[in-house]
Structure formats: C-alpha cells, structure tokens
C-alpha cells in the first residue's frame, strides 16, 4: 500500500514533466557483476556445488536485484519491462543451448575425421576394428536418395498446394487438408513399414535406395504441402485480380504471378523438408539393405546412407568405428548446411523486390 | 476502340445474397461515367460485373445482361478472359506485380497472354507510359522494380498496364482514394486525355471528383442495410449536381446524408 502511494505521488510530481527517473548508466552491468560475485562467495562458503547451479543461481540473483532496483528507482512499469525482457533473453539463450552444444560436440569429435581420405573412400574391405575407411558410399546413397525423394515429392507437393489454395473448395479440399495434416504426424518407422509391406513384401522388389526414397517421400510431401500452402495464401488476392483484369488466364496467373511471388518462401519450405528427410533413419533400417560398397544405382542392390552408417558405426564397441560415426555426423550436418546456403542464395536471387 | 455498354436488368449476387438489384444503365463511348453513392451500395460490385471480375469471388454470379456494342458478355459462348482483354480495370489500391520491373509490369498483360516480339513490346510500353503521363519520370529506370515508385506513380503504372493491352473500355474502382491531391490531379488530367480514346467508368467517393471528370453520373443507393443496392438515377453530371430529379440524389450530392 505504501509502495503504491509512493508510486502515485511520484506520478503526480512528474505530471508536468516528461522526464522521469531512470537507472544511471552502468547500473545493470554492475548489478550483473555483483550478482556473479555474490553467487561465487555463497558457493565458496555454503555447501553448494556445480557450474550449472552457479550459473542458474547468479542469473536468478541478477533478475531479482535488477527488478527490485528498477522498481525502487524507475517505478512499476519499467521494472516489469526489464523483468520481461530479461526473461525473453534468458529463454532465448536456453533454447539456443542444446543447438550450440550439439554443433560444438560434433565439430569437436568429428573434425579430426573429416578429411580427403574419409570423404572419398568407402568401407569396402575395411574391418570393423580397423582405422581408416570412409563415408563416400554413404554420401552417394544419401544424396541419391535425397534427389529421388525431391524429384517425386516437390512436384507432387507443389501441385497439391496449388490445388488447395487456388482451386480446392468443398469436401474434397477439406479432406485433402485433413489427410495432409494427419500425414505430417506419421512416425517415420510407420512410413518405412508401409513401403516395406507394399514394395518389398507385396510387389516383391529388392530393398534398395529407391524403396527408401519412397518412404522418405511419404514423410516429405506433407511438410512441403503445408509450408507451400501457407506461402501461397500469403500472396495478396489483389495480385491475382490484377492479372485476371489484364485478361490473363488463371493457370498462367498462378504460374507467372502467384508462384514467383511466393517462391522464396516455397524454396525455404522445400529445403526444410529435404533437411528433415535426409537425416531420417528409421525407414532406412528397413528398406536400404545397407552395404560397405559404393552403389550408384538406387534401383538395384542395397545402398548405404549417412544416418544408417552413423547408426551402424556408433553401435560398435571399438573407438575407430565411433570416430567414424562422429565424422559421418559432421558430414551430414555440413551437407544439410550447404543445401540450406544454396537454397538461401537461390531464394535471394528470386526474392520479391 | 471505345465501345458502348448497356446493362439490362442486371441483378448481382454474392451466393444467394442479392447485392445489386435490376440495374438498367447505358454507358456512352468516349465519355466518362461516374458511379457515386454511399459505401456498400454496390457501385464497385456493379463495376466489377462489367468485365466479369465479379465472378472471381466464390459463389458470386449475376443474371440479366451486359452488352458491349450489342454483344452480351454473359452469353454462354463468351470466355471471361476475352472480355477482360477488351474491358480493362484499375483498382483502388495500386497493385504492381512485386516480382517484376517497371517495364515488365507495363507489358505484363501482353507477355502473360503470350506472343509479341521484344521491339513491339518496347514500343507499346513507351506508348502506354506516355499515355499514363509516367514516361518522363521512369524512362531512365525501366528495369527497377515497380514497387520502388511512389503511390501515385504506382497507380499511373497500373493505368499504363491496363491500357497497354489496348482495351475498348477502362473501368476504374476509386483509383485516387489512396493518393494525395497532387497525384489525384495527375490522374484526373490523365482521365480527361484518355476519354478521347476510351470509354471510361469510374467509381468515386469524392463528389468533387465526379463533378470534375465525368460527363454522366449515376447515383446508387441503399434502401437499408441488408437490402440490395439500386441505381437511383443517371443523367448528365451537370444536371445531377444542380438539379437532380430524385430527392435522394439531391440529399446525397448536397451532403445532407451519406
């Protein structure tokens, strides 16, 4: 109550002036340093331990100190503002933490492995406990399977999205949307089992890179449909009407106005889809067969792939295999990153000016 | 070039909702006809039904007929795409295509209809931009994006784009409502020049503008919300603004309501 009164009397006092009291410069960093110091002191005397505990404790201390100081000096609104923005920054850092630690760990463990030899040799005739060998066969497999998946998925997904946004009305469109949503949630092992049942057991084909690509297609189509649909919906209706009013047929309006306008977003969606399926492991376990040799033919004979290779090598007891798994993990991350960079530059070239 | 339009007993629907009721209106060639009236009275809806843009909205349809020099544009064997190539349209908000340069925007209609040689396109683009009083401002930066222009320039770009396909009629849906007075003046002067070659129909909320640019004025009104809009009267602009024959028109143009 007393605080409230103090607050309102300050408001009255400042009623004629636009300026109000603010924390002097350097207060916030000062409080930060003080909080760290106090926490260090506490941790050295009291029976607390651990670096993580220290970070959390000093962070909390800082949050309390900053909010209290701000409340006393600047008033309620500023205190709430500072508290909220500290909270937002903290949660951002927490969200970033696992990502950074994954990248850091893979870089640290894998960078020694990835070299010319590792990237250009297969595992053929390399014993499990031998050093050496490489991931060339797996990279070939991953890239080929990714390519086949993209070749099937992208046209299919784009056409479905165009149908849903530009043509679809009524029951059919609603059920397509519903099933696309359902398919987004299909566990990848189920997609793998489905293709295994249909392609291998029913039709009697061998396990191959193509069979794996079919399962990956089931996983990729819904995500690309979803993102493309959102991007197409963002294209203002005015542009479609402007084209119609110029006597441009609908199909040409879609092809030359709507899709180019949405293209950067569509490309981003496709890249996210590729990045998702390229790291998928479960369907590969069922459908790829797996091999130590290089196989450029996705239709004939077993292939390897990076996720499968990582799974295989990481499960072995000897350190050489585990090192190879780290190297392959790094290569997989790099491939996804390079694909992303390429897509971003393509998107930039085609962006809406 | 420049054809007349006759709307006969035109009822315009959104789904089952009758938005505009039994309009009979003749639009003379080589003249400017202004459509005025309060918001929601169906002026824009009527305008959009004149080049079959109305039916772009799902569920929207019309009955009655609209004749372009005696030919019904709603006949079964008429392709709406052909109608729109003959009757061009300029919208309320400037809407240049964001992925295209100024040049490509002007010739978008021709390019997207296919055919035409590069030199022919150059010629048509210059002609359309000159006709839209924009050539001198953009001739040195035709390859810049259309969205880099100011609002008034963008609207003139859209007019250039509409006349580049050489329509017979030009429909304008409040073409100046998003523009400042100077750009508005530029567009009004342009309308004055364009009416030598085109039949122009313009929807406007600005009664001074209707009085300035139009030869004939049609007043639309709404009996009550939820009821369909109606054409109250159409006459020479001077008569509508000085001595209209219907009381409601006089009330509206003199500012007593609306």
Coordinates of C-alpha atoms in Angstrom, one line a residue, chain A residues 3 13 32-33 54 75 92 97 99 109 118 144 164 173 219 239-240 244 246 254 266 275-276 293 313 315 321 325:
Chain A
X3 CA 4.6 1.5 -2.2
X13 CA 5.1 15.1 -9.1
X32 CA 25.2 -8.4 -13.1
X33 CA 28.8 -8.4 -11.9
X54 CA 26.2 -21.4 -10.1
X75 CA 8.6 2.6 -10.9
X92 CA 16.3 -17.5 -26.0
X97 CA 22.0 -24.1 -25.6
X99 CA 21.7 -26.5 -30.5
X109 CA 34.6 -35.0 -32.2
X118 CA 37.4 -40.1 -45.3
X144 CA 20.9 -40.0 -54.4
X164 CA -5.7 -26.5 -52.1
X173 CA -10.3 -29.9 -50.4
X219 CA 7.4 -38.0 -45.0
X239 CA -2.3 -9.5 -57.5
X240 CA -4.4 -12.4 -58.8
X244 CA -7.3 -11.5 -64.2
X246 CA -5.5 -7.9 -67.7
X254 CA -0.7 -19.0 -61.0
X266 CA 8.4 -22.1 -51.1
X275 CA 16.8 -31.4 -44.4
X276 CA 14.2 -33.3 -42.4
X293 CA 30.5 -50.7 -51.1
X313 CA 29.2 -47.5 -36.5
X315 CA 26.7 -49.1 -32.1
X321 CA 34.0 -47.1 -35.5
X325 CA 30.3 -42.2 -36.7

